[in-house]
XYZ file of C-alpha atoms in Angstrom:
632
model
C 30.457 59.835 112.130
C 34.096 59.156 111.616
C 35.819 61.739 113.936
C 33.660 60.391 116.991
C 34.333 57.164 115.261
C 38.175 57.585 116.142
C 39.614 58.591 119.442
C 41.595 61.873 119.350
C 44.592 59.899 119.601
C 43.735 58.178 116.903
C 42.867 61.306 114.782
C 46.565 62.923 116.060
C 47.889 59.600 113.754
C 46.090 60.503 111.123
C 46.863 63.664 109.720
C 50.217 63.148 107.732
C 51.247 64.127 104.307
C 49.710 67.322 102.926
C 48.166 68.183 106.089
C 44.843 65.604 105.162
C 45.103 62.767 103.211
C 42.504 62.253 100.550
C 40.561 59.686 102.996
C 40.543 62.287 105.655
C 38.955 64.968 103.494
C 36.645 62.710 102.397
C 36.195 61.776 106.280
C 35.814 65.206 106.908
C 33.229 66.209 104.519
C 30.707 62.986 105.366
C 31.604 64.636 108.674
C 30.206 68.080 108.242
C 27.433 67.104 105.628
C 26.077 64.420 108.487
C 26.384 67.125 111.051
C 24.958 69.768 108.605
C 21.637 66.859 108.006
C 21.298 66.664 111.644
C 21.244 70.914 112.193
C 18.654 71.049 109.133
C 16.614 68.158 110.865
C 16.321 69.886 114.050
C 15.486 73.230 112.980
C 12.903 71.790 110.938
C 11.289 69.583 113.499
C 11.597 72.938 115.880
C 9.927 75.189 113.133
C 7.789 72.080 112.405
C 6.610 72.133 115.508
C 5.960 76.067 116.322
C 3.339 76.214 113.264
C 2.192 72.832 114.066
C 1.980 72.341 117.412
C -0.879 69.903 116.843
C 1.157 67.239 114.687
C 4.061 66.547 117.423
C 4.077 63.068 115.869
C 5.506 64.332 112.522
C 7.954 66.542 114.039
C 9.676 63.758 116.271
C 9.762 61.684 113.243
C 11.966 64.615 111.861
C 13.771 64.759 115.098
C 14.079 61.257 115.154
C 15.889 61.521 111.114
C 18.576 63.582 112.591
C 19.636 61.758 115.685
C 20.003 58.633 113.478
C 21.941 60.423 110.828
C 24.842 61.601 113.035
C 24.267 58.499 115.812
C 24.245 55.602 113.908
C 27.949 56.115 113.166
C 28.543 56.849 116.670
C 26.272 53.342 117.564
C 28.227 51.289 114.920
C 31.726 52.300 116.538
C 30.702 52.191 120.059
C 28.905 48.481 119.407
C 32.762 47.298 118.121
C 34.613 48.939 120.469
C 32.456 47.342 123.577
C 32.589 44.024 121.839
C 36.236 44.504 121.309
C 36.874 45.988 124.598
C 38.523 48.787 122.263
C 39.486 51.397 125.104
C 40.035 54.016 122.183
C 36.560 53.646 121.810
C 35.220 55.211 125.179
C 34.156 57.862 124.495
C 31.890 57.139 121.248
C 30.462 54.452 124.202
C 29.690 57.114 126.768
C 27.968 59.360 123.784
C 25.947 56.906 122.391
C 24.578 56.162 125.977
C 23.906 59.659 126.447
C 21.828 59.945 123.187
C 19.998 57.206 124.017
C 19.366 58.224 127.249
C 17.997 61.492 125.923
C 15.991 60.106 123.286
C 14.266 57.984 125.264
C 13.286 60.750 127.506
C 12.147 62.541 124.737
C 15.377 65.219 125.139
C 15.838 65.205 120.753
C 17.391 68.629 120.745
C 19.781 67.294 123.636
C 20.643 64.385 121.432
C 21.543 66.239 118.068
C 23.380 69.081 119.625
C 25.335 66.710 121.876
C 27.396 65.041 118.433
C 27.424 68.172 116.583
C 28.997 70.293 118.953
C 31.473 67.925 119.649
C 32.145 67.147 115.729
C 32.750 70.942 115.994
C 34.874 70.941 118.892
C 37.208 68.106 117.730
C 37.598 69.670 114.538
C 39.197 72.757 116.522
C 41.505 70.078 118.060
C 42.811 68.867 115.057
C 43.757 72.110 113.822
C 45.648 72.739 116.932
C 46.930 69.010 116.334
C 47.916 70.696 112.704
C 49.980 73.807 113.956
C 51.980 71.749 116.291
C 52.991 69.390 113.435
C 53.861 72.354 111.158
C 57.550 71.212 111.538
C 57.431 67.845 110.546
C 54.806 68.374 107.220
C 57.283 71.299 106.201
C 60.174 68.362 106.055
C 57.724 66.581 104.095
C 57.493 68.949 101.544
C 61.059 69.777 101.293
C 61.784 66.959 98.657
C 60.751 68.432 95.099
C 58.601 66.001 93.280
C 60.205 66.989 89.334
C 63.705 67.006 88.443
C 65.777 68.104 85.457
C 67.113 65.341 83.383
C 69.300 65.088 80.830
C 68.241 63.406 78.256
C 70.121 62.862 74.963
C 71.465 66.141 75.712
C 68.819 67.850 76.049
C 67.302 69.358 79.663
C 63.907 67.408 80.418
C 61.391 67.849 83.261
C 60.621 64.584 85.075
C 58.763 62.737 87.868
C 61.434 62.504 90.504
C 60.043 59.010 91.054
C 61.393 58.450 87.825
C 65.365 58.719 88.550
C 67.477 55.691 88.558
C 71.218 55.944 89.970
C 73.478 56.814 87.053
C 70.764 59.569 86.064
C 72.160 62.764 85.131
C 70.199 65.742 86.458
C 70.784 69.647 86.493
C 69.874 71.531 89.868
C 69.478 75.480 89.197
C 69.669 77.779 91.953
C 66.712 78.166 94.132
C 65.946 74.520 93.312
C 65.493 71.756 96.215
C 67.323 68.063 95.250
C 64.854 65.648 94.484
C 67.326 62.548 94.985
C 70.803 61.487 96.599
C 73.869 62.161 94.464
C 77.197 63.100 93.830
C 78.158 66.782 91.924
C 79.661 66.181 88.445
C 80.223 69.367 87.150
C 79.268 72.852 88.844
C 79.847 74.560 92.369
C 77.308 76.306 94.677
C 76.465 76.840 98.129
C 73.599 74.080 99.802
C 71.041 75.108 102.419
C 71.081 72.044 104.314
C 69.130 72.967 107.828
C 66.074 70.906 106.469
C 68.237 67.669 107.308
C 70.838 68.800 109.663
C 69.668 71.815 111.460
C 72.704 73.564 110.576
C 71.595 77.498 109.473
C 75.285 77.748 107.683
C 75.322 76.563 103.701
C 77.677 74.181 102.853
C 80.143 75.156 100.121
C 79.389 72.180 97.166
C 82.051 71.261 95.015
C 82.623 68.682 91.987
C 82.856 64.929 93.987
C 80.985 66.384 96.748
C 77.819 64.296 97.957
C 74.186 66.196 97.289
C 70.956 65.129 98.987
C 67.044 65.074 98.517
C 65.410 67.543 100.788
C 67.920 70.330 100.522
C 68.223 73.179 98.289
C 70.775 74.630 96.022
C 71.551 78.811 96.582
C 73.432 80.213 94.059
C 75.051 77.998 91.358
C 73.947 75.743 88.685
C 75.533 72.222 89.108
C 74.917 68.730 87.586
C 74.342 65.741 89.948
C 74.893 62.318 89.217
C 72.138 60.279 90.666
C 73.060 57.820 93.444
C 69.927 56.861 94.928
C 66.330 56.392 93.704
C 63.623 58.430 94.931
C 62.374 56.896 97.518
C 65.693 55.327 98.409
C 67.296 58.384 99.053
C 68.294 59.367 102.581
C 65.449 62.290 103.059
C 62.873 59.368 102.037
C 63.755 57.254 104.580
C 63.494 59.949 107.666
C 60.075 60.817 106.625
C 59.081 57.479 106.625
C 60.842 56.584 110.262
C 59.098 59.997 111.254
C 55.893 58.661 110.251
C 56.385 55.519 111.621
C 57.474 57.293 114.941
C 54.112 59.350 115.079
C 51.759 56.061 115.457
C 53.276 54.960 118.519
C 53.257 56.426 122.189
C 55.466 56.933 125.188
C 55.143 53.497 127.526
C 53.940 55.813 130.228
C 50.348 55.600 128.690
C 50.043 52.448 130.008
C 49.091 53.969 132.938
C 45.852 55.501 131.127
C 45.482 52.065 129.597
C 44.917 50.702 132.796
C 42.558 52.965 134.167
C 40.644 53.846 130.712
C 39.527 49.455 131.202
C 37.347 50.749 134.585
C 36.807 54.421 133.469
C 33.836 53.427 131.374
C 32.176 50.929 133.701
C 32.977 53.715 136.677
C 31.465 56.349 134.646
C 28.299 54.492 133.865
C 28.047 53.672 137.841
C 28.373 57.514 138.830
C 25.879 58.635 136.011
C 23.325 56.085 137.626
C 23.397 56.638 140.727
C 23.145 60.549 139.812
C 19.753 59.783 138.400
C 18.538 57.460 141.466
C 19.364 60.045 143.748
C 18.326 62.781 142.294
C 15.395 61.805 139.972
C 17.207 64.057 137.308
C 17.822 62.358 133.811
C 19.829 65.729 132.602
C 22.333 65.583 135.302
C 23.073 61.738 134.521
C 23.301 62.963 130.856
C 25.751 65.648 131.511
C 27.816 63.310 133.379
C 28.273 61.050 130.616
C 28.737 63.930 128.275
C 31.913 65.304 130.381
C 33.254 61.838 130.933
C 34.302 61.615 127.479
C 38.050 61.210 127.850
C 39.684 63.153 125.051
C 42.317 65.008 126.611
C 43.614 60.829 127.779
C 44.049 60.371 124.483
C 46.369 63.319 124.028
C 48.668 63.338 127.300
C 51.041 61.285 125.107
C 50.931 61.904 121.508
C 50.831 65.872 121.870
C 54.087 65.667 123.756
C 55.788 63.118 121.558
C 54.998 65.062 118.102
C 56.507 68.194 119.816
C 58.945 66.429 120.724
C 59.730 65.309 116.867
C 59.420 68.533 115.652
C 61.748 70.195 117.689
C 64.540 67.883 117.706
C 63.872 67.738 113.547
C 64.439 70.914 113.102
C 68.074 70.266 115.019
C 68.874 67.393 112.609
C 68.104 64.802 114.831
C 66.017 62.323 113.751
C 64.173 59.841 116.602
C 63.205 56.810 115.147
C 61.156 55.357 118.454
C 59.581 57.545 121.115
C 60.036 54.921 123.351
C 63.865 55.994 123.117
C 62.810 59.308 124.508
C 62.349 57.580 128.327
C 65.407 55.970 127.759
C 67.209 58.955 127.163
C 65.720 60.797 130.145
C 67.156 58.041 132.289
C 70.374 57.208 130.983
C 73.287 57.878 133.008
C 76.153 56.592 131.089
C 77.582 57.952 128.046
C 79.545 55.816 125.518
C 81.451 57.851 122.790
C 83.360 56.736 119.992
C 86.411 58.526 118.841
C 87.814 58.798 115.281
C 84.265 60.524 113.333
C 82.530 60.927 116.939
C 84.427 63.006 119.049
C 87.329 64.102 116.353
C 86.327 65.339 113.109
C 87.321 62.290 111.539
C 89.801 64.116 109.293
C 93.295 63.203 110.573
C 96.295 65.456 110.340
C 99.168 63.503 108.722
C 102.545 64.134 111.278
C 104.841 62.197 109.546
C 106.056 59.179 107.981
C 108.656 56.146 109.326
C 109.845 53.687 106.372
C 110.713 50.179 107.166
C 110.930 48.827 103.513
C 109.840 51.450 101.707
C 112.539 53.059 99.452
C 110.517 56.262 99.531
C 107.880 57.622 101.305
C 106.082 58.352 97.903
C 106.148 54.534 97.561
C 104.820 53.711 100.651
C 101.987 57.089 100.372
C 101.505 55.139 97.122
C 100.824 52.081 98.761
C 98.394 52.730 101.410
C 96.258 55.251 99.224
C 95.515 52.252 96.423
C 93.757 50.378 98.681
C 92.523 53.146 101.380
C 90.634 54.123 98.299
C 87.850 51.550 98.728
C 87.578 52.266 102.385
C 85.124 55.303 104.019
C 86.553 54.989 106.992
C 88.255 58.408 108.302
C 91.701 57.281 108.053
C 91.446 55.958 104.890
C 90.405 58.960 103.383
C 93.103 60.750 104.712
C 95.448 58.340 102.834
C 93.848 59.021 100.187
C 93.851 62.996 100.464
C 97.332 62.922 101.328
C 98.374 60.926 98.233
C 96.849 63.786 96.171
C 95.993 61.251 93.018
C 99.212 58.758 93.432
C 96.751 55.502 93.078
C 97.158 52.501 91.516
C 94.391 51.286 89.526
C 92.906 47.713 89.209
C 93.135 46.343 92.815
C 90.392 44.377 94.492
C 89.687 46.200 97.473
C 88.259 44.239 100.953
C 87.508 46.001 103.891
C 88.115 44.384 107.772
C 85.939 46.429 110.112
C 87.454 47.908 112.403
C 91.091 46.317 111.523
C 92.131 47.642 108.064
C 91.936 47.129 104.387
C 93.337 44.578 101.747
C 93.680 45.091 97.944
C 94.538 42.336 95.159
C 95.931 42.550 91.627
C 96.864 39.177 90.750
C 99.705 38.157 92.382
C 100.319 41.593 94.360
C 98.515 42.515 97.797
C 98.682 45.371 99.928
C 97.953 45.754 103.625
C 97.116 48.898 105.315
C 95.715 48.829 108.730
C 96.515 49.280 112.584
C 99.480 47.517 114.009
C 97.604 45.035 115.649
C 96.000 44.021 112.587
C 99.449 43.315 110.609
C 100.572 41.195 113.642
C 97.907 39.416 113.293
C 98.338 39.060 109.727
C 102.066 37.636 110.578
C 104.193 40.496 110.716
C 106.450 42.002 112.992
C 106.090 45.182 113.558
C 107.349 47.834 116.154
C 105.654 49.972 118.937
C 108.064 52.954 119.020
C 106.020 55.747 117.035
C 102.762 55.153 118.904
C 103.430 57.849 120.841
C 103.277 60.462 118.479
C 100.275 59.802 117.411
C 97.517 57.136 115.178
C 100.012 54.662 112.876
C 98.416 53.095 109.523
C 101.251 50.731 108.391
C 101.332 49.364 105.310
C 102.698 45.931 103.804
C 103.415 45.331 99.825
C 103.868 41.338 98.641
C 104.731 40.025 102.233
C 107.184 43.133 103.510
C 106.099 45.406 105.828
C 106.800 49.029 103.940
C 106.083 51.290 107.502
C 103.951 53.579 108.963
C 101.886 56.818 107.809
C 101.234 58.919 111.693
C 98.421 60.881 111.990
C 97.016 62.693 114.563
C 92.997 63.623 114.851
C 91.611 66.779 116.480
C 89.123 66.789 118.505
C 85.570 68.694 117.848
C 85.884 72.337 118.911
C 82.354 71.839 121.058
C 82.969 67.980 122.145
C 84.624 69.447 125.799
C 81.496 71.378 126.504
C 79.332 68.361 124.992
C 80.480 66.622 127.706
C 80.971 69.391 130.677
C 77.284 69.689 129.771
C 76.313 66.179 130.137
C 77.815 66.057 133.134
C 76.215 68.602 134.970
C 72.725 67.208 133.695
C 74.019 64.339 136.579
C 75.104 61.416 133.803
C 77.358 59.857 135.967
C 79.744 58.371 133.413
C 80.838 59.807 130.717
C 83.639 57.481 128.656
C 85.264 57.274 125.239
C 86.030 53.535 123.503
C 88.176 53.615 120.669
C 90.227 51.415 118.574
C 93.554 53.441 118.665
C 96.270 52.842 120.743
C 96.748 54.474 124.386
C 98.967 57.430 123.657
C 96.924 58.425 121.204
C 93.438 57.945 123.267
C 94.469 59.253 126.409
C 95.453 62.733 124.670
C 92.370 62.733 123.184
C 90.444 61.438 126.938
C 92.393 64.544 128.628
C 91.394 67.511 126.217
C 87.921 66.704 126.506
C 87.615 65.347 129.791
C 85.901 61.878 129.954
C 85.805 60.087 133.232
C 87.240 56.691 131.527
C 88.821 55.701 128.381
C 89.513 52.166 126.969
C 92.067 51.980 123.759
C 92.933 48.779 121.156
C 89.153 48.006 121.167
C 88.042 46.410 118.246
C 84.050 46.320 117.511
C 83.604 43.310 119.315
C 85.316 44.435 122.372
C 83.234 47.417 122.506
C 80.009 45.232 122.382
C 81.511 43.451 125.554
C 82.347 46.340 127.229
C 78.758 47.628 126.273
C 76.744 44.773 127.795
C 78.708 44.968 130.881
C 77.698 48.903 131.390
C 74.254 47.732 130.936
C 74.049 45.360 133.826
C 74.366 48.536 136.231
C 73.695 51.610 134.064
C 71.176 52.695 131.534
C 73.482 53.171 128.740
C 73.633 55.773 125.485
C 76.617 54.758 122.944
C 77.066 57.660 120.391
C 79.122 56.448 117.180
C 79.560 56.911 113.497
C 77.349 54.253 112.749
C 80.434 52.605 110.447
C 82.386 50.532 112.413
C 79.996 51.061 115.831
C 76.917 49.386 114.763
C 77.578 46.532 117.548
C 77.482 48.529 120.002
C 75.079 51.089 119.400
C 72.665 48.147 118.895
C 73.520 46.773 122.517
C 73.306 50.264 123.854
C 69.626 51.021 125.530
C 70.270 53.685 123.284
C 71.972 54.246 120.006
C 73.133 57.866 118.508
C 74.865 57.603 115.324
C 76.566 60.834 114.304
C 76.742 62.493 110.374
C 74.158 60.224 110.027
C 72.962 62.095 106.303
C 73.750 59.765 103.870
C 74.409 57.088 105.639
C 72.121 53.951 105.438
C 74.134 52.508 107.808
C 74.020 55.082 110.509
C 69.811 55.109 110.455
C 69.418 51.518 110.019
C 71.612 50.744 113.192
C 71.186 53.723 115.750
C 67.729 54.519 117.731
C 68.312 57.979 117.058
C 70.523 59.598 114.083
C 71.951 63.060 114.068
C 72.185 64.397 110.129
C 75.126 66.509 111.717
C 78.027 66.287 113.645
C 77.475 68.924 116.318
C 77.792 67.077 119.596
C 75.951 70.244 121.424
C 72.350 68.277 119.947
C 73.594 65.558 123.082
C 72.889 67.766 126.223
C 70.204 69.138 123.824
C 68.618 65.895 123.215
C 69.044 64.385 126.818
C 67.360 68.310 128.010
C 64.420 67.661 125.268
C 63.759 63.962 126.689
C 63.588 64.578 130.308
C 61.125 67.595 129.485
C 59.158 65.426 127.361
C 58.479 63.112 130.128
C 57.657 65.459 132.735
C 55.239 66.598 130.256
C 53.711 64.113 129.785
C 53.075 63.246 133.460
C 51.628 66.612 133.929
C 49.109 65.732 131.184
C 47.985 62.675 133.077
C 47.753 64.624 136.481
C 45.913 67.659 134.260
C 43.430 65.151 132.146
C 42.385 63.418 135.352
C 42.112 66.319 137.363
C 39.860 68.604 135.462
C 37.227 65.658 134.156
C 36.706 64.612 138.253
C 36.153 68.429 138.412
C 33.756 67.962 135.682
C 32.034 65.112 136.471
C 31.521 66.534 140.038
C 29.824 69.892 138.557
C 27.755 68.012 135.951
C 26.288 65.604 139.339
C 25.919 68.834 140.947
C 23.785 70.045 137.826
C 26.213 73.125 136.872
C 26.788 71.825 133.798
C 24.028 71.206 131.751
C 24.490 68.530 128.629
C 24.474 70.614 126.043
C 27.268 72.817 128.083
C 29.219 69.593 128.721
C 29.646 69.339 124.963
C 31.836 71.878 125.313
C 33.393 72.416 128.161
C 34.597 68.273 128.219
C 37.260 69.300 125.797
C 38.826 72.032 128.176
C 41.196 68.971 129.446
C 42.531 67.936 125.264
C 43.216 72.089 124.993
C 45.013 72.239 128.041
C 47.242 69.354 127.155
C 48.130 70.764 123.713
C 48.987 73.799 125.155
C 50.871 72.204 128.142
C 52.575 69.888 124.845
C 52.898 73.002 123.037
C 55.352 74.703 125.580
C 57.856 72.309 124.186
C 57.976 73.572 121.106
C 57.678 77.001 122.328
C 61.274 76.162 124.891
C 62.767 74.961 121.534
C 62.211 78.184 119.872
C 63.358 80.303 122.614
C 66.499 77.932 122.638
């Protein structure tokens, strides 16, 4: 029988998709028809037996038919799992002593009840298991399977799986994306709270990105498909979800370690029941209550909650091993351009060096700051307001600056220590009014666009917050220059900052954190990948829509509110204390059971049931994570 096959840890893993998977319906039905064979068997060996008392033979052969129909699963699994020294496998080892214990004593109705009820019983648990994942199967289902094509003009329903990029598709109000794209025609308002949490629509206009999993409110628009189906961005989070849900918190290595004596020690206390008190039931019922289902659960409950609630903030956790991590760390790395500013800069003003206008040198720096994502760049380019020159080859120094090519032409636009470095002289004086791109045509250095950036109306409380939760440092690396960093540093309040860092240098100044701190780097995943994979833990910001972002940070926030930090740090150290209070409650309650059942309180039959009081209390003691989330 397949659900005492699998530990309750193991049946936590695997519910995922629509709630079952085909294989676990099927799993469930042999279930409940071998537990349904068993029930018929023993009522008919016990009506069998009433009108024909004098044939007892025939109705323990009928007895005998329903014990082996619901315990030669149980047999099979518990033979591996001792061979294997499979711990997940205790408790189908304890059963399957106590049936044979019982049929050897002649105790049939004992020995079919024993499975049943507890098929019964773990079937309850998995539909608490269920309501607790309600958050994470709803993302699931958020992606619509069809789309509306386009197809030689005409508007075609299609297998999202279908769409290639260049695909054009029409999105009708009411309608959830089926892939990443980019609006075409069209404006509306988006509900995106299914990837970033946020409650607010986003106004969607024409060169605006779109994305699977979210849904379109009001207006009809046309998309332009970026990504294929199961390349786009919502994709990719249910699959690290998924992936996230198999794996458990390292504190249940402490179980591990115990659950390797727990059988032998259970075995040992059952026997020496029955020497000392010549009772074979008591010995049963120990071995009944044994059965160590809530163990399985003191981890995976909390862990699940904890992906739930923190998806339904935008944040997406791709380890739950990063959730200790977090709970620990007491030192904060934050970028600054896209982390702690909004990443849109404010242009202040213009110096010209070479330039004959500052249209020319606008000019300039937008052509190439085209190519470029990075927040400055697109500033260029929104200040420029369409002056770009087409045709240039555009290459992209992280963290330095950009370079375009048109044959014999090439422009420069980057920070000031890049052009040095590139062989030009250029002056310090307007640092102090704020973030300088300077731009060279050809060989002559044309000047300097100043902008300033503004920092995130909640990042001062972010990190008030943080601090009072006792992280000990809180600091800011950035590549800009001082001025510019240390007006930034003030407003918000971070114990240290370090300016003129390129990538590299932020790794370095990383690793050294690390040899006395536990360290968290938050970054925009673009030109912060170093160091938020040398960080214990790495947070990449606006992470929706970004394949860098999720491929290089632990954890990935679809938004930019930097409130989901002290959230996130709160949610961790909760989950943790949970999860120590489920080892303390799953422990505590099956001595207290064990002790009862050797005192004969608890009969077998009762043990059935009452061994799973531990697994309920530990989803309910998981549950109260969810329930703080909601009340949050």
């Amino acid at each position: 029988m397949k659900s005492l096959s699998n530990s309750a840890g193991e049946e936590l893993r695997a519910i995922s998709g629509d709630m079952l998977s085909d294989t676990d319906k099927k799993r469930f039905a042999k279930d409940i028809i071998s537990a349904l064979a068993a029930l018929t068997c023993l009522i008919a060996g016990k009506l069998y037996a009433k009108f024909f008392p004098s044939q007892d033979v025939i109705a323990g052969i009928i007895y005998f038919v329903g014990v082996a129909v619901i315990g030669i699963p149980i047999a099979i699994t518990a033979i591996k799992g001792f061979i294997k020294q499979d711990i997940s496998a205790s408790m189908e080892i304890l059963v399957f002593v106590a049936v044979t214990v019982c049929v050897l004593d002649g105790e049939y109705t004992v020995a079919i009840l024993i499975p049943i009820i507890l098929t019964i019983v773990h079937f309850l648990e998995e539909k608490s298991i269920m309501g607790g994942r309600e958050a994470l199967d709803g993302l699931k289902k958020m992606q619509s399977r069809t789309a509306v094509k386009i197809v030689d003009g005409v508007e075609t329903e299609v297998d999202a799986k279908t769409l290639v990029p260049g695909d054009i598709i029409v999105v009708k109000p009411g309608a959830a994306l089926s892939a990443d794209g980019t609006v075409i025609s069209g404006a509306t308002n988006m509900d995106q709270k299914s990837l970033t949490g946020e409650s607010i629509p986003k106004e969607i206009n024409p060169g605006d990105s779109v994305y699977a999993g979210t849904v379109n409110i009001d207006g009809e628009i046309k998309v332009r498909v970026e990504k294929a189906y199961a390349e786009s961005s919502f994709s990719k989070i249910v699959e690290l979800l998924e992936n996230a849900e198999n794996m458990t918190m390292p504190e249940t290595r402490i179980v591990d370690r115990f659950m390797v004596y727990y059988i032998p020690m259970a075995l040992i206390i059952a026997t020496l029941v029955w020497l000392f008190s010549k009772d074979i039931t008591k010995a049963v019922a120990v071995l009944v209550v044994s059965c160590p289902c809530g163990y399985m659960l003191v981890s995976s409950a909390p862990v699940i909650a904890a992906l739930a609630a923190s998806a339904k903030r935008g944040i997406l956790i791709k380890k739950p091993s990063f959730i200790e991590k977090l709970a620990e760390t007491d030192y904060f790395v934050f970028d600054k351009t896209g982390t702690v500013t909004g990443g849109t800069l404010e242009a202040v003003g213009t110096h010209l060096v070479g330039a004959e206008s500052e249209e020319q040198l606008i000019t300039a720096a937008a052509t190439v700051a085209n190519g470029s994502l990075h927040p400055t760049s697109r500033s260029v380019v929104k200040l420029a307001a369409g002056r770009i020159e087409e045709g240039y080859s555009v290459t992209e120094a992280v963290g330095k600056g950009v370079r375009g090519k048109k044959g014999d032409d090439e422009i420069i636009l980057g920070s000031r220590r890049f052009l040095v470095s590139e062989g030009f002289s250029v002056p310090e004086s307007f640092e102090e009014e704020g973030a300088c791109s300077w731009v060279a045509k050809n060989g002559e250095l044309l000047g300097c666009i100043v902008f300033r950036d503004i920092p995130r109306p909640e990042a001062a409380e972010a990190v008030s917050k943080l601090k009072k939760m006792g992280v000990t440092e809180v600091c800011m690396f950035t590549g800009d220059n001082a001025v510019a960093a240390e007006r930034i540093g003030t407003q918000i309040g971070f114990d240290t900052v370090k300016s003129r860092l390129l990538p590299e240098d932020k790794l370095e100044n990383v690793k050294e954190a690390k040899k006395e701190h536990i360290v968290t780097a938050v970054g925009d995943g673009i030109n912060d990948s170093p160091a938020l994979g040398e960080a214990d833990v790495g947070i990449a910001m606006g992470a929706m829509g970004s394949d860098t972002a999720i491929a290089s940070a632990d954890i990935a926030l679809m938004n930019n509110d930097l409130n989901n930090l002290p959230f996130l740090v709160e949610l961790c150290r909760r989950t943790k204390k949970t999860i120590y209070a489920n080892i303390i409650i799953a422990f505590s309650i099956s001595f207290v059971m064990i002790f009862l059942a050797a005192a004969g309180v608890i009969s077998p039959v009762t043990g059935a049931f009452l061994h799973n009081i531990g697994a309920f209390i530990v989803l309910i003691n998981s549950g109260r994570i969810l329930k703080k989330n909601r009340e949050e």
